[in-house]
mmCIF file of C-alpha atoms and ligand atoms in Angstrom:
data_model
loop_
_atom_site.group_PDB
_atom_site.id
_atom_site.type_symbol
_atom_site.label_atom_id
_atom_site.label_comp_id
_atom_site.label_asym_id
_atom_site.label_seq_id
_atom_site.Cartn_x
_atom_site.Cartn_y
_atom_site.Cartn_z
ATOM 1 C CA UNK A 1 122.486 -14.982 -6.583
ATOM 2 C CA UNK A 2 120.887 -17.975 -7.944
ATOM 3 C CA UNK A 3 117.282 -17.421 -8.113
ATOM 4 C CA UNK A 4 114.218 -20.168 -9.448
ATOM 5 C CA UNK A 5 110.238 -19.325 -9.987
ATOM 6 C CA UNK A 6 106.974 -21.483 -11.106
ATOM 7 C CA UNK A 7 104.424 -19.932 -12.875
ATOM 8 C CA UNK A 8 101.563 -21.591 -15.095
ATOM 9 C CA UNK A 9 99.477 -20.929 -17.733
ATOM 10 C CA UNK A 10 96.772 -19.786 -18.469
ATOM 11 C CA UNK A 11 93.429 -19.974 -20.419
ATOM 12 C CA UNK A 12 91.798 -16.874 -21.622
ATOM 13 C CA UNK A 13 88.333 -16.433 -20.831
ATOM 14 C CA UNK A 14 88.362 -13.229 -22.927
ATOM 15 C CA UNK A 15 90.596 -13.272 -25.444
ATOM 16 C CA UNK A 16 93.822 -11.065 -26.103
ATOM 17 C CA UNK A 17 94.106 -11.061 -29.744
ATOM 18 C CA UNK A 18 95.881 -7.885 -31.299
ATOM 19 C CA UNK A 19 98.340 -5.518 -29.946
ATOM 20 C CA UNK A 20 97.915 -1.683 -30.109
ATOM 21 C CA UNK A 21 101.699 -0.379 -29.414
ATOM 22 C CA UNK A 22 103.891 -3.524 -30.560
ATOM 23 C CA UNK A 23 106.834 -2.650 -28.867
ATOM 24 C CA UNK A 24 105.106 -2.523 -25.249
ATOM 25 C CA UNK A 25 103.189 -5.148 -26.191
ATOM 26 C CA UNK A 26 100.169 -2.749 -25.301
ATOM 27 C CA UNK A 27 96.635 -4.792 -26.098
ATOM 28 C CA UNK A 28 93.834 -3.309 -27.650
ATOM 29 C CA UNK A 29 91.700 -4.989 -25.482
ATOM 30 C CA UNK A 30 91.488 -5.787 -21.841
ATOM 31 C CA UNK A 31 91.261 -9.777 -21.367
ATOM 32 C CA UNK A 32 90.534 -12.062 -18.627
ATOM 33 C CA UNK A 33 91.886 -16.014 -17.709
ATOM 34 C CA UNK A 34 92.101 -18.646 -15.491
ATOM 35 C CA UNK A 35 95.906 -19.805 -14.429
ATOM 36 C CA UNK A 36 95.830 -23.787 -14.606
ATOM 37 C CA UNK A 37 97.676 -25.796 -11.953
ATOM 38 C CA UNK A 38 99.094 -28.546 -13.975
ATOM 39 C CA UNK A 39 101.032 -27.188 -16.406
ATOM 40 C CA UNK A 40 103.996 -25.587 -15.194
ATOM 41 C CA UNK A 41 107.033 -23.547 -15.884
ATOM 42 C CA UNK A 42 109.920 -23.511 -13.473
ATOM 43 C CA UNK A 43 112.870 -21.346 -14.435
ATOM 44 C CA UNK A 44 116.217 -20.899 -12.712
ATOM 45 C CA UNK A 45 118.581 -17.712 -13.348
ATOM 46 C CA UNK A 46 121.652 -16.621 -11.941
ATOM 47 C CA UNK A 47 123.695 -13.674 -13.740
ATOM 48 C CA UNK A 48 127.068 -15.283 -13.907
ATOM 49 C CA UNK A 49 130.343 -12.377 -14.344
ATOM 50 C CA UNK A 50 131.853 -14.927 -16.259
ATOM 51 C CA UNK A 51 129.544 -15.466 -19.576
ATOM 52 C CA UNK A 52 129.960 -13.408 -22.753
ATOM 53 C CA UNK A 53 126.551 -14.669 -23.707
ATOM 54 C CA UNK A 54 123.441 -15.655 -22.148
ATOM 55 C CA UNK A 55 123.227 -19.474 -21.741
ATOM 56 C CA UNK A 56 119.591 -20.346 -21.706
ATOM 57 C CA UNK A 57 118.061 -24.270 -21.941
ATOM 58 C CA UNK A 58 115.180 -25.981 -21.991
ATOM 59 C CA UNK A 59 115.544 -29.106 -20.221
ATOM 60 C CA UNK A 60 114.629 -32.377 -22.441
ATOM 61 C CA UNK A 61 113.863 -29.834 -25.194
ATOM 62 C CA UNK A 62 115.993 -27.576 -26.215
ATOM 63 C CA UNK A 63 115.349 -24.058 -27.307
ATOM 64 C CA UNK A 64 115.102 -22.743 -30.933
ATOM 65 C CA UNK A 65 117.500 -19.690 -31.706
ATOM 66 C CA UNK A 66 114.791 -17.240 -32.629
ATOM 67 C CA UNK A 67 113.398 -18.662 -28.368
ATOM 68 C CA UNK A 68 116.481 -18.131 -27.147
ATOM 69 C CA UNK A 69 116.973 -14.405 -28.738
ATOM 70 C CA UNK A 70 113.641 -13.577 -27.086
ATOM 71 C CA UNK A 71 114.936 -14.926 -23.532
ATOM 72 C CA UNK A 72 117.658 -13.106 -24.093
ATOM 73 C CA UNK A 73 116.230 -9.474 -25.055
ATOM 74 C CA UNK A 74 114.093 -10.444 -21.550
ATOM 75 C CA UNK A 75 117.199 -10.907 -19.461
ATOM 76 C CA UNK A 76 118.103 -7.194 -21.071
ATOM 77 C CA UNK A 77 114.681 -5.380 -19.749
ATOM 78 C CA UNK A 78 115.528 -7.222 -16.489
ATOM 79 C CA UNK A 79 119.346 -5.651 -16.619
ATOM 80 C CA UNK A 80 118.167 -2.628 -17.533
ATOM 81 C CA UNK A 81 116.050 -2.262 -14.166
ATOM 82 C CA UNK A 82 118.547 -3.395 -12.376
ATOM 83 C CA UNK A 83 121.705 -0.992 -13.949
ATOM 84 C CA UNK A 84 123.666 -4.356 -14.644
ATOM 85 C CA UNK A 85 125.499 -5.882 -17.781
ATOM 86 C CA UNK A 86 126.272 -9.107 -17.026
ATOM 87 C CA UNK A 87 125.243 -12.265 -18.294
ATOM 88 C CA UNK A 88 123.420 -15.067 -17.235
ATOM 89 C CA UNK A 89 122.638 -18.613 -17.300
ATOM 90 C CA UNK A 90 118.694 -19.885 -17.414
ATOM 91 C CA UNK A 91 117.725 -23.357 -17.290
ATOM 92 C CA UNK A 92 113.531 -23.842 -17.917
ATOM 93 C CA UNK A 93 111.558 -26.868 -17.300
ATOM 94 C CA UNK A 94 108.051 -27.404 -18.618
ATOM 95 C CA UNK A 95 105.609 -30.295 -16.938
ATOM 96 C CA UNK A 96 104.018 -30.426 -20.226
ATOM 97 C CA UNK A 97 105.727 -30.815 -24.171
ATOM 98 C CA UNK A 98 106.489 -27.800 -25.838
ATOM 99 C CA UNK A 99 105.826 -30.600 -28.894
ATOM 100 C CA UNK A 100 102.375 -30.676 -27.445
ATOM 101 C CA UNK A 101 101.416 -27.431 -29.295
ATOM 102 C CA UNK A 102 100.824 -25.944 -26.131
ATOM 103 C CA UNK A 103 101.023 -22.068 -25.041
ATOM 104 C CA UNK A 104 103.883 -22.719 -22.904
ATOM 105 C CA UNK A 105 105.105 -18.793 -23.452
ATOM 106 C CA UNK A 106 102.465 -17.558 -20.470
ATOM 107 C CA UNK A 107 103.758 -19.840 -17.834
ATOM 108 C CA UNK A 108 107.493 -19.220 -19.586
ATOM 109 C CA UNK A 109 107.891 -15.458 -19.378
ATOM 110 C CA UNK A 110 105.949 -14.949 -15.782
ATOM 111 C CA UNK A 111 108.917 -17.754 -14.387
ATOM 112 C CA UNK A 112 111.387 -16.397 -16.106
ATOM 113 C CA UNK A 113 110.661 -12.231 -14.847
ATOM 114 C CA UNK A 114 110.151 -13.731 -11.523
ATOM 115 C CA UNK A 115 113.289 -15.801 -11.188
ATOM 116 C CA UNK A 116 115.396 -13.064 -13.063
ATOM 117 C CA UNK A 117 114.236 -10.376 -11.268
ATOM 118 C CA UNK A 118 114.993 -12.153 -7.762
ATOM 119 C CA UNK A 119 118.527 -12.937 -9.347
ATOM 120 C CA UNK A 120 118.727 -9.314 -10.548
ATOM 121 C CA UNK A 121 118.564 -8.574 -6.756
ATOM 122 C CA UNK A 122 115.433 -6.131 -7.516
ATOM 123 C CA UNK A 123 112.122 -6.543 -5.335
ATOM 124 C CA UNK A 124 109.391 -6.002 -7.793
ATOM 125 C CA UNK A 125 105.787 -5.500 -6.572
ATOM 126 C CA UNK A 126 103.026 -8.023 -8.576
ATOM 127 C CA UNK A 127 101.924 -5.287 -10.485
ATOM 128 C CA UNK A 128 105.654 -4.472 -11.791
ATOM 129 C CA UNK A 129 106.358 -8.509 -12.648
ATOM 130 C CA UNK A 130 103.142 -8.261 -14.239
ATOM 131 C CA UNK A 131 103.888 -4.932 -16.450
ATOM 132 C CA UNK A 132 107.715 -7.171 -17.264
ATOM 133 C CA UNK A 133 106.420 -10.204 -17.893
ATOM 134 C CA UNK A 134 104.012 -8.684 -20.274
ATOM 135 C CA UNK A 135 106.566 -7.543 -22.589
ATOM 136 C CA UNK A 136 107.987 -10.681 -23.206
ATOM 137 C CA UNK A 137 104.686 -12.358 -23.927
ATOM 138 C CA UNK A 138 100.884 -10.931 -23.144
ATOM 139 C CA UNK A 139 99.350 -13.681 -21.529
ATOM 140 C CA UNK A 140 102.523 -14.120 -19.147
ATOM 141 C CA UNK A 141 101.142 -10.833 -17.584
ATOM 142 C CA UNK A 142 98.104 -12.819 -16.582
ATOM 143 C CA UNK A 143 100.166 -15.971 -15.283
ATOM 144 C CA UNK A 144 101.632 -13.688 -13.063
ATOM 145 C CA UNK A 145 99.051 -12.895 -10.562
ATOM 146 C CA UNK A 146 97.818 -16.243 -11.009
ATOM 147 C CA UNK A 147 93.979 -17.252 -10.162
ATOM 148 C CA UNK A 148 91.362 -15.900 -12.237
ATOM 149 C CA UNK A 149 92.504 -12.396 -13.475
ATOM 150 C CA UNK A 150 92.031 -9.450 -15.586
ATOM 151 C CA UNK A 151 94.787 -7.734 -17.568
ATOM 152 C CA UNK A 152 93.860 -4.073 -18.151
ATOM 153 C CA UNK A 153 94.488 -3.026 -21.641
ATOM 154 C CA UNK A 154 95.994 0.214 -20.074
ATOM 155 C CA UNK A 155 97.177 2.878 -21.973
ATOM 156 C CA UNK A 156 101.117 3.164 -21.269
ATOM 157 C CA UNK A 157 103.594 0.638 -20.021
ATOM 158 C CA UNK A 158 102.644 1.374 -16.404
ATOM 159 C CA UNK A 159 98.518 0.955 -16.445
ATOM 160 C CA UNK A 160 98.985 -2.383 -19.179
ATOM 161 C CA UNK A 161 99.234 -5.051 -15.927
ATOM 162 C CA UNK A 162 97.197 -8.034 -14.653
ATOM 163 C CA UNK A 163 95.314 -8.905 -11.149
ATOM 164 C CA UNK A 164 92.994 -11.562 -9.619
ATOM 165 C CA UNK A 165 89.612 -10.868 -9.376
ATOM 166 C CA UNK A 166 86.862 -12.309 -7.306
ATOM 167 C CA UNK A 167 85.038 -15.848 -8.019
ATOM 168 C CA UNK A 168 82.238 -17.811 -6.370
ATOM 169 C CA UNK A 169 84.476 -20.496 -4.993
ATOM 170 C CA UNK A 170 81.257 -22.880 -4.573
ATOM 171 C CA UNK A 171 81.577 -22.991 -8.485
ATOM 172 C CA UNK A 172 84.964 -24.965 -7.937
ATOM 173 C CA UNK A 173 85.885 -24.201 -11.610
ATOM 174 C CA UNK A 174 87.937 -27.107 -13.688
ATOM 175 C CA UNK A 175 89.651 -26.710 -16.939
ATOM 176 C CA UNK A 176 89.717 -29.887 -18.848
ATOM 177 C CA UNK A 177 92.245 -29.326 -21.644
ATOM 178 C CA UNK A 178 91.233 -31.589 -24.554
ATOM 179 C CA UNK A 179 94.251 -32.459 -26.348
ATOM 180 C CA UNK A 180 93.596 -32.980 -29.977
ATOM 181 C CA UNK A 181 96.002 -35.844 -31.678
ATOM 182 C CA UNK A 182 95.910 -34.296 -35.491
ATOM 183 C CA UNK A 183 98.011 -31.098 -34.980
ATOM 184 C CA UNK A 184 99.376 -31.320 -39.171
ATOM 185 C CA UNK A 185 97.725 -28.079 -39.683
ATOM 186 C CA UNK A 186 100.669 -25.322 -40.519
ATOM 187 C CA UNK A 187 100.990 -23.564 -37.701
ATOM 188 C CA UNK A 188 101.044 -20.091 -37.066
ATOM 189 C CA UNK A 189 101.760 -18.980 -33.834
ATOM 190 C CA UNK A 190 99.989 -16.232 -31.974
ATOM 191 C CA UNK A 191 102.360 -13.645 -32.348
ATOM 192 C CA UNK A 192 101.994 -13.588 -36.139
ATOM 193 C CA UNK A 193 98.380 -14.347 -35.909
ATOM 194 C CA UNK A 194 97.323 -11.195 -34.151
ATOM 195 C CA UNK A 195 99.405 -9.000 -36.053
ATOM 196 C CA UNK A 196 97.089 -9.532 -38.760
ATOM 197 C CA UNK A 197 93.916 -9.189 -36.645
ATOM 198 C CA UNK A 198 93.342 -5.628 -38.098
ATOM 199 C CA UNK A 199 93.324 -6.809 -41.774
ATOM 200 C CA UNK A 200 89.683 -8.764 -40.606
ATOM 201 C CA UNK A 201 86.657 -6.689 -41.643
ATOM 202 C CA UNK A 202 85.329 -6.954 -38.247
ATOM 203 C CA UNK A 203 88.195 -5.930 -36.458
ATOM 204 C CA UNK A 204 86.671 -3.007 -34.926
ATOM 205 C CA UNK A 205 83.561 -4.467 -33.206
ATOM 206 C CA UNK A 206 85.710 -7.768 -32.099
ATOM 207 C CA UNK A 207 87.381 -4.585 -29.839
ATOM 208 C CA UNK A 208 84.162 -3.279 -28.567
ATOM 209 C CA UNK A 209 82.699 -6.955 -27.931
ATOM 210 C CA UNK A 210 85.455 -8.001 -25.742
ATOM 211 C CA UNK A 211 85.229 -4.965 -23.663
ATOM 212 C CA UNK A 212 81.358 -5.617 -23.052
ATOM 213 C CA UNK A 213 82.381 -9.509 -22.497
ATOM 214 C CA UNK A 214 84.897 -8.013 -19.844
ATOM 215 C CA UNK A 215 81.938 -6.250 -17.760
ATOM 216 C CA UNK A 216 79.251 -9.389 -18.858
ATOM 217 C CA UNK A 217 82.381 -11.828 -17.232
ATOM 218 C CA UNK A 218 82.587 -9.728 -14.204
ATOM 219 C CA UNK A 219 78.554 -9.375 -13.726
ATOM 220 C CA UNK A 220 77.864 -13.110 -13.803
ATOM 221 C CA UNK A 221 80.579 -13.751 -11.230
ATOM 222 C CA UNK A 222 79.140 -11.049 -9.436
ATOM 223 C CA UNK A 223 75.762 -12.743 -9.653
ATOM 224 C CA UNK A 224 77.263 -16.338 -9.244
ATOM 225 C CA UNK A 225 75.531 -17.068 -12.489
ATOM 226 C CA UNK A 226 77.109 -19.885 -13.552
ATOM 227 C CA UNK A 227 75.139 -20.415 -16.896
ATOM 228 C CA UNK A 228 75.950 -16.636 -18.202
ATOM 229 C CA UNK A 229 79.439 -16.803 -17.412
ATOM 230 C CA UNK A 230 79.546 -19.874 -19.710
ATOM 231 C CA UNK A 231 77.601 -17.895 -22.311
ATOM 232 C CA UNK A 232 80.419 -15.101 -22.661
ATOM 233 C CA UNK A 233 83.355 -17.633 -22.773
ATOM 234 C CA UNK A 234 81.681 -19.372 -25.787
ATOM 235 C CA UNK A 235 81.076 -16.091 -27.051
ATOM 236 C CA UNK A 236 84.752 -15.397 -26.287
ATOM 237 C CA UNK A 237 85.839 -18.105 -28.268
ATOM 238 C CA UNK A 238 84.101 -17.648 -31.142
ATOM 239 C CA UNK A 239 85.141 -13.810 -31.475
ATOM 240 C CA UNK A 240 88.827 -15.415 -31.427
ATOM 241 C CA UNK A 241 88.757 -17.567 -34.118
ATOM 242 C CA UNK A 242 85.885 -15.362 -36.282
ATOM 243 C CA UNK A 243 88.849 -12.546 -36.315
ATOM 244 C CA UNK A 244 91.548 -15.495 -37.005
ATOM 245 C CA UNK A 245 89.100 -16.489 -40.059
ATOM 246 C CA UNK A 246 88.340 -13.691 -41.486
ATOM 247 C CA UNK A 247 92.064 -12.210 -41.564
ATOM 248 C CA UNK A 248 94.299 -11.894 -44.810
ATOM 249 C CA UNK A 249 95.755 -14.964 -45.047
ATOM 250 C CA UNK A 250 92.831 -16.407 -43.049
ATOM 251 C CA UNK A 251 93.708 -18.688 -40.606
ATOM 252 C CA UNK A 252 91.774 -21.972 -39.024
ATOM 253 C CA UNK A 253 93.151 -23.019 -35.856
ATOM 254 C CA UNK A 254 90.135 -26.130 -35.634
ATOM 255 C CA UNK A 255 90.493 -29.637 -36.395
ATOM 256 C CA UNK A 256 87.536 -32.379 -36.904
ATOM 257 C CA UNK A 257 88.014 -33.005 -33.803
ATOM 258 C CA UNK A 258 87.450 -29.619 -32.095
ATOM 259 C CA UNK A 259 84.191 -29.368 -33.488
ATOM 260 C CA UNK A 260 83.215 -32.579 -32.242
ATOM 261 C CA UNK A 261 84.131 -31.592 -28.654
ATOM 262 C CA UNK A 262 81.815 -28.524 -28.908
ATOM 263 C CA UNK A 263 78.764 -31.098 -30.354
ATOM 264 C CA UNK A 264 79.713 -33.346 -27.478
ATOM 265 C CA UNK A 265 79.495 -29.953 -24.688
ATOM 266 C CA UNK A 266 76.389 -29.322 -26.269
ATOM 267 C CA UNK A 267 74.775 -32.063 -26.221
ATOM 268 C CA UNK A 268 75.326 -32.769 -22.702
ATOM 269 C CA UNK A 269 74.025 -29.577 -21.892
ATOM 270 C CA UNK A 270 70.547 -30.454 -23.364
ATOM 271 C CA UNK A 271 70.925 -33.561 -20.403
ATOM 272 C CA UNK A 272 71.800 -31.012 -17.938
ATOM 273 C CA UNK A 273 75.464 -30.340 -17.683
ATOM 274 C CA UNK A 274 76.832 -27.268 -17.881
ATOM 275 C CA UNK A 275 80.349 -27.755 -19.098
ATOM 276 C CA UNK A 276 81.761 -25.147 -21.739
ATOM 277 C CA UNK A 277 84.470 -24.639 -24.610
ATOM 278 C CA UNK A 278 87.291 -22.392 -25.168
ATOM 279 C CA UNK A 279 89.730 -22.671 -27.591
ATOM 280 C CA UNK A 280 93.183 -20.280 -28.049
ATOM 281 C CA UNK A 281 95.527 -20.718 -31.106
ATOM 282 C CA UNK A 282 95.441 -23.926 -31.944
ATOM 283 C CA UNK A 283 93.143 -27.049 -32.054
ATOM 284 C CA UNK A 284 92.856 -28.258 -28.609
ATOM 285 C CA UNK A 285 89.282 -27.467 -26.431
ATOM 286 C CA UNK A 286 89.691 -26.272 -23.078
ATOM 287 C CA UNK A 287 86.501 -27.425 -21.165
ATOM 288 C CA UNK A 288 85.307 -25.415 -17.990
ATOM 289 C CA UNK A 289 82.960 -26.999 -15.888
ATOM 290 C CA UNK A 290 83.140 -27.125 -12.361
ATOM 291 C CA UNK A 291 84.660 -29.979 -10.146
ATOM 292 C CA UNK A 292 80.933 -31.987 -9.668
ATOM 293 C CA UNK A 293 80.516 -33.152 -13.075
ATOM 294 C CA UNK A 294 84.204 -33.590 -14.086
ATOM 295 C CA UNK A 295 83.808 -37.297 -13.892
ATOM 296 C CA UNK A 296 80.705 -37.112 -16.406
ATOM 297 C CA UNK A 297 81.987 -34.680 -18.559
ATOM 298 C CA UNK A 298 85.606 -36.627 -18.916
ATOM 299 C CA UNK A 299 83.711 -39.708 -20.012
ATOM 300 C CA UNK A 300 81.477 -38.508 -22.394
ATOM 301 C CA UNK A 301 84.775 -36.902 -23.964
ATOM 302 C CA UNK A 302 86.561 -40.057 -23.901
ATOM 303 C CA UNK A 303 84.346 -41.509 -26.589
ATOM 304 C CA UNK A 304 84.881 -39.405 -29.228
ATOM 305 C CA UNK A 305 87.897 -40.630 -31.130
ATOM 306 C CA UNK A 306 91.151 -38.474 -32.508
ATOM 307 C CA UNK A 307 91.608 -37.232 -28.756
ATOM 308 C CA UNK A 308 95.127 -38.012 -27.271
ATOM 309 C CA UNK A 309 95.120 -37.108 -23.754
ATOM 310 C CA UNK A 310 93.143 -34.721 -21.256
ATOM 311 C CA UNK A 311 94.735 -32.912 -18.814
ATOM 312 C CA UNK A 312 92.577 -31.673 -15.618
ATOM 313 C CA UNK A 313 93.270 -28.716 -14.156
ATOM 314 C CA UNK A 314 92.140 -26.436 -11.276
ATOM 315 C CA UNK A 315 92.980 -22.844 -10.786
ATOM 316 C CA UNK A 316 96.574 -22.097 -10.522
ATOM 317 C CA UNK A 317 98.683 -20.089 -8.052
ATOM 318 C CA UNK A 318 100.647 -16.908 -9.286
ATOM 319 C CA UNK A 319 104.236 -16.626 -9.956
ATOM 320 C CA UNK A 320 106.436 -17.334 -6.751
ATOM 321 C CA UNK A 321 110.127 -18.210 -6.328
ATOM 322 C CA UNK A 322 110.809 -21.431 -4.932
ATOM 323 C CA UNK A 323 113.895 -23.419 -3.448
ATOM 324 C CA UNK A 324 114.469 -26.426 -5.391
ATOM 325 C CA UNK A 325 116.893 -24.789 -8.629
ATOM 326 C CA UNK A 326 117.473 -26.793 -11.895
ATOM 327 C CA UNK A 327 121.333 -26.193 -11.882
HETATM 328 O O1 PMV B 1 100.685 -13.563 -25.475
HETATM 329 P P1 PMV B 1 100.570 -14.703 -26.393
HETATM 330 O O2 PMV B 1 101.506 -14.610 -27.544
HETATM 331 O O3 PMV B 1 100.642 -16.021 -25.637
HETATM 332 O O4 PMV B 1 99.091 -14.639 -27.081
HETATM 333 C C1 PMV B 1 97.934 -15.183 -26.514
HETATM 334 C C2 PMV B 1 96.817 -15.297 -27.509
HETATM 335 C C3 PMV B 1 95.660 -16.212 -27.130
HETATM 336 O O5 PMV B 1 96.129 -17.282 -26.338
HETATM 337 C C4 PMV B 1 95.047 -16.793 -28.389
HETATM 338 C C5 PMV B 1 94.569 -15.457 -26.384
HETATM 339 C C6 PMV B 1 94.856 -15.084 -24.964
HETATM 340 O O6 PMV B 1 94.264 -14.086 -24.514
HETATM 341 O O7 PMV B 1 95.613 -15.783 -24.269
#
């Protein structure tokens, strides 16, 4: 059975950043994001009897072999559900670069449990994709129920999943992704980066902080409060990247130019607009606002220099299989 899902990513509004059981990929945190709309993952799978090996590709792109190994220990969670052994082909497309820098493992590992799965022949509730697609990549267990969502930390495999929550949809909430050009800085991806999130003095109370920033999220949704909702996903990003700093190696994830996108947000705020920043692992700014002052906010942007494109988004849809396959 040839099976093919979409899923996209997604942009943390509270951060994930360190694991408390590696193996199930178990947070120590519970986290919260918005699933974007334009940038995509659509995976096809079909467990052919005739393979000796899994045959996985990224169209245009091409996967690495340590990418492909992870697909492939996937597939075996997947064949494990489902009491099978055989092998199978994947082909993944992504509407934006993998080059890009972009997360593209969210959107990657909720399309791939949901097209495997199908293939598999199981019928897995949301939660259950959720609790798979987590173990091949955290923030894929967010991308999963798509919308605005909270993954509970949990304490076991069963209670670590994601689901939407409730927004004010007056706010029609944006995400501008601000794509930096200068991505030279070494990268380290966020795998390795959080492992190390424990060796940061402030480790601890980064925890407790994004556990109150959970309930503060929740409350000014509640409340329709547009400004303190802002307020905890700048204070969101800076916990990130003030654990990234302060771990051994320390790591910078900003650019010149992510700074000047933050000067830029706040200086438009003084005239009024109340646009915010986010940032994950890497350099580029992801800009909430809501869909009245994109317009503004996109052209005040425009003039700063060392920019290469920005990508507007609304919220995304959850994982869901769809007709058209890739092969
Ligand atoms: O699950 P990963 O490896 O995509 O890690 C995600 C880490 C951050 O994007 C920095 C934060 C988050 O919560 O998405």
């Amino acid at each position: 059975m040839k099976k093919t899902a979409k899923a996209h990513s997604n942009i943390a509004l509270v951060k994930y950043w360190g694991k408390g059981d590696e193996k199930l990929r178990l947070p120590v945190n519970s986290s919260a994001a918005i699933a974007l709309d334009n940038l995509t993952t659509t995976t096809t799978v079909e467990f052919q009897e005739n393979l000796t090996a899994d045959q996985v590709d990224l169209v245009g792109e091409g996967f690495e072999v340590g990418e492909v190994e992870k697909v492939s220990k996937h597939l075996d969670r997947v064949r494990l559900l489902a009491g099978i052994t055989t092998k199978a082909k994947v082909v993944s497309q992504n509407s934006f670069p993998k080059a890009a820098g972009m997360a593209s493992s969210a959107s990657g590992f909720a399309a791939l449990s949901a097209a495997a799965a199908a293939a598999a022949g199981l019928q897995l509730s949301e939660k259950e994709l959720s609790i798979l697609a987590r173990q091949g990549s955290g923030s894929a267990s967010r991308s999963v129920p798509g919308g605005v969502s909270v993954w509970h930390a949990g304490t076991s495999n069963e209670t670590s999943y994601a689901e939407q929550i409730e927004y004010p949809k007056d706010w029609d909430i944006r995400v501008l992704l601000v794509m930096a050009e200068d991505t030279s800085a070494k990268k380290v991806g966020s795998t390795e980066g959080m492992a190390l999130a424990t060796t940061s003095p402030y480790f601890q109370i980064a925890v407790r902080e994004a556990e109150a920033n959970i309930k503060k999220l929740q409350a000014s949704m509640g409340a329709g409060d547009w400004r303190a909702f802002g307020k905890v996903v700048e204070d969101e990003c800076f916990r990130l990247h003030t654990l990234c700093m302060t771990e051994t190696p320390n790591i910078l994830y900003w650019r010149g130019v992510t700074v000047e996108v933050f000067q830029k947000l706040l200086s438009l705020r003084e005239r009024g607009v109340m646009a915010f920043f986010t940032v994950d692992a890497g350099p580029h700014v992801h800009v909430v606002c809501q869909g009245k002052d994109v317009t503004r906010v996109k052209a005040e942007l425009e003039q700063l220099g060392g920019i290469k494109t920005i990508i507007e988004c609304g919220i995304g849809e959850g994982a869901r299989l769809v007709e058209q396959h890739l092969f």
